[in-house]
mmCIF file of C-alpha atoms in Angstrom:
data_model
loop_
_atom_site.group_PDB
_atom_site.id
_atom_site.type_symbol
_atom_site.label_atom_id
_atom_site.label_comp_id
_atom_site.label_asym_id
_atom_site.label_seq_id
_atom_site.Cartn_x
_atom_site.Cartn_y
_atom_site.Cartn_z
ATOM 1 C CA VAL A 4 187.196 -81.651 200.947
ATOM 2 C CA LEU A 5 190.641 -80.115 200.685
ATOM 3 C CA GLU A 6 191.902 -79.215 197.226
ATOM 4 C CA ALA A 7 195.701 -78.978 196.954
ATOM 5 C CA PRO A 8 196.088 -77.958 200.603
ATOM 6 C CA PHE A 9 199.194 -76.584 202.251
ATOM 7 C CA ALA A 10 200.435 -77.725 205.648
ATOM 8 C CA SER A 11 201.057 -74.130 206.732
ATOM 9 C CA VAL A 12 202.033 -70.806 205.221
ATOM 10 C CA LEU A 13 205.382 -71.229 206.933
ATOM 11 C CA HIS A 14 205.984 -74.592 205.235
ATOM 12 C CA SER A 15 205.084 -73.049 201.872
ATOM 13 C CA ALA A 16 207.330 -70.017 202.410
ATOM 14 C CA ARG A 17 210.265 -72.215 203.371
ATOM 15 C CA GLU A 18 209.664 -74.344 200.270
ATOM 16 C CA ARG A 19 209.821 -71.347 197.938
ATOM 17 C CA PHE A 20 212.553 -69.398 199.705
ATOM 18 C CA PRO A 21 214.700 -71.839 201.688
ATOM 19 C CA LEU A 22 217.428 -69.287 202.506
ATOM 20 C CA PHE A 23 215.138 -66.901 204.404
ATOM 21 C CA ALA A 24 214.026 -67.136 208.042
ATOM 22 C CA PHE A 25 210.261 -66.610 207.987
ATOM 23 C CA ASP A 26 209.357 -67.699 211.507
ATOM 24 C CA TRP A 27 209.478 -64.180 212.937
ATOM 25 C CA LEU A 28 208.026 -62.530 209.825
ATOM 26 C CA ILE A 29 204.823 -64.527 209.392
ATOM 27 C CA LYS A 30 202.363 -63.736 212.167
ATOM 28 C CA ASP A 31 199.504 -66.111 211.245
ATOM 29 C CA LYS A 32 201.009 -69.292 209.894
ATOM 30 C CA PHE A 33 197.634 -70.874 208.960
ATOM 31 C CA ALA A 34 199.055 -74.105 210.329
ATOM 32 C CA SER A 35 196.570 -76.701 209.094
ATOM 33 C CA ILE A 36 199.067 -79.375 210.097
ATOM 34 C CA ASP A 37 198.629 -78.354 213.751
ATOM 35 C CA LYS A 38 194.815 -78.477 213.525
ATOM 36 C CA ILE A 39 194.027 -81.432 211.274
ATOM 37 C CA GLY A 40 194.207 -83.921 214.157
ATOM 38 C CA ARG A 41 191.245 -82.175 215.828
ATOM 39 C CA VAL A 42 188.994 -82.478 212.784
ATOM 40 C CA GLN A 43 186.303 -85.091 213.418
ATOM 41 C CA ALA A 44 184.528 -84.775 210.060
ATOM 42 C CA PRO A 45 185.174 -87.116 207.143
ATOM 43 C CA LEU A 46 188.096 -85.834 205.087
ATOM 44 C CA PHE A 47 188.878 -86.042 201.395
ATOM 45 C CA ILE A 48 192.064 -84.582 199.909
ATOM 46 C CA VAL A 49 192.786 -84.162 196.216
ATOM 47 C CA HIS A 50 196.301 -83.137 195.220
ATOM 48 C CA GLY A 51 198.242 -83.566 191.977
ATOM 49 C CA ASP A 52 201.783 -84.864 191.872
ATOM 50 C CA ARG A 53 202.910 -82.042 189.572
ATOM 51 C CA ASP A 54 201.620 -79.194 191.736
ATOM 52 C CA GLN A 55 204.266 -76.457 191.579
ATOM 53 C CA VAL A 56 202.356 -74.061 193.848
ATOM 54 C CA THR A 57 201.786 -76.370 196.808
ATOM 55 C CA PRO A 58 203.839 -79.567 196.641
ATOM 56 C CA MET A 59 201.845 -82.765 197.071
ATOM 57 C CA ARG A 60 203.925 -83.745 200.095
ATOM 58 C CA PHE A 61 202.062 -81.072 202.084
ATOM 59 C CA GLY A 62 198.726 -82.682 201.229
ATOM 60 C CA ARG A 63 200.174 -86.058 202.223
ATOM 61 C CA MET A 64 201.370 -84.597 205.529
ATOM 62 C CA LEU A 65 197.803 -83.502 206.323
ATOM 63 C CA PHE A 66 196.366 -86.821 205.193
ATOM 64 C CA ASP A 67 198.767 -88.774 207.408
ATOM 65 C CA GLN A 68 197.763 -86.724 210.478
ATOM 66 C CA ALA A 69 193.996 -86.859 209.846
ATOM 67 C CA HIS A 70 191.549 -89.235 211.509
ATOM 68 C CA GLU A 71 189.327 -91.731 209.708
ATOM 69 C CA PRO A 72 187.167 -91.666 207.768
ATOM 70 C CA LYS A 73 189.506 -90.211 205.218
ATOM 71 C CA ALA A 74 190.382 -90.778 201.595
ATOM 72 C CA ALA A 75 192.436 -89.063 198.927
ATOM 73 C CA HIS A 76 192.841 -88.741 195.199
ATOM 74 C CA TRP A 77 196.469 -88.228 194.087
ATOM 75 C CA PRO A 78 196.181 -87.846 190.282
ATOM 76 C CA GLN A 79 199.377 -88.464 188.353
ATOM 77 C CA GLY A 80 200.268 -85.576 186.042
ATOM 78 C CA ALA A 81 197.933 -83.058 187.692
ATOM 79 C CA GLY A 82 199.132 -79.618 188.699
ATOM 80 C CA HIS A 83 197.617 -77.044 191.015
ATOM 81 C CA ASN A 84 194.932 -75.606 188.742
ATOM 82 C CA ASP A 85 193.873 -78.527 186.571
ATOM 83 C CA LEU A 86 192.512 -81.044 189.080
ATOM 84 C CA LEU A 87 189.070 -80.972 187.441
ATOM 85 C CA GLU A 88 190.655 -82.418 184.315
ATOM 86 C CA PHE A 89 192.020 -85.319 186.377
ATOM 87 C CA GLY A 90 188.806 -86.705 187.819
ATOM 88 C CA MET A 91 188.403 -84.543 190.912
ATOM 89 C CA VAL A 92 184.603 -84.310 190.684
ATOM 90 C CA GLU A 93 184.180 -88.062 190.266
ATOM 91 C CA ALA A 94 186.624 -88.770 193.097
ATOM 92 C CA VAL A 95 184.861 -86.387 195.503
ATOM 93 C CA THR A 96 181.366 -87.602 194.659
ATOM 94 C CA GLY A 97 182.557 -91.205 194.970
ATOM 95 C CA PHE A 98 183.808 -90.448 198.482
ATOM 96 C CA LEU A 99 180.529 -88.753 199.391
ATOM 97 C CA ASP A 100 178.620 -91.736 197.965
ATOM 98 C CA ARG A 101 180.580 -94.116 200.190
ATOM 99 C CA LEU A 102 179.633 -91.947 203.165
ATOM 100 C CA GLY A 103 176.015 -91.810 202.035
ATOM 101 C CA LEU A 104 176.201 -88.024 201.530
ATOM 102 C CA ALA A 105 176.029 -87.575 197.750
ATOM 103 C CA LYS A 106 172.735 -86.728 196.072
#
């Protein structure tokens, strides 16, 4: 389960400060986008469309690159810190139920 994930620290830095060159400055880019294709576990992403910390397009980038089984919850009106108020728990447990993993 990924909650409001970023594609990489470099993507996030470029989003916030587009005029700066961060490639040489950031040593570990935490590039989830480069690793997500190797993940073989079921994946669930929850990301709000009003996230001002990590734009939802980064979560969608990861989702697009991930293997099945995968699912997502993209709540309208949710930000970065209020996903619980937008049905995150129910969405995650529903996904786990479909996989036969919820208790």
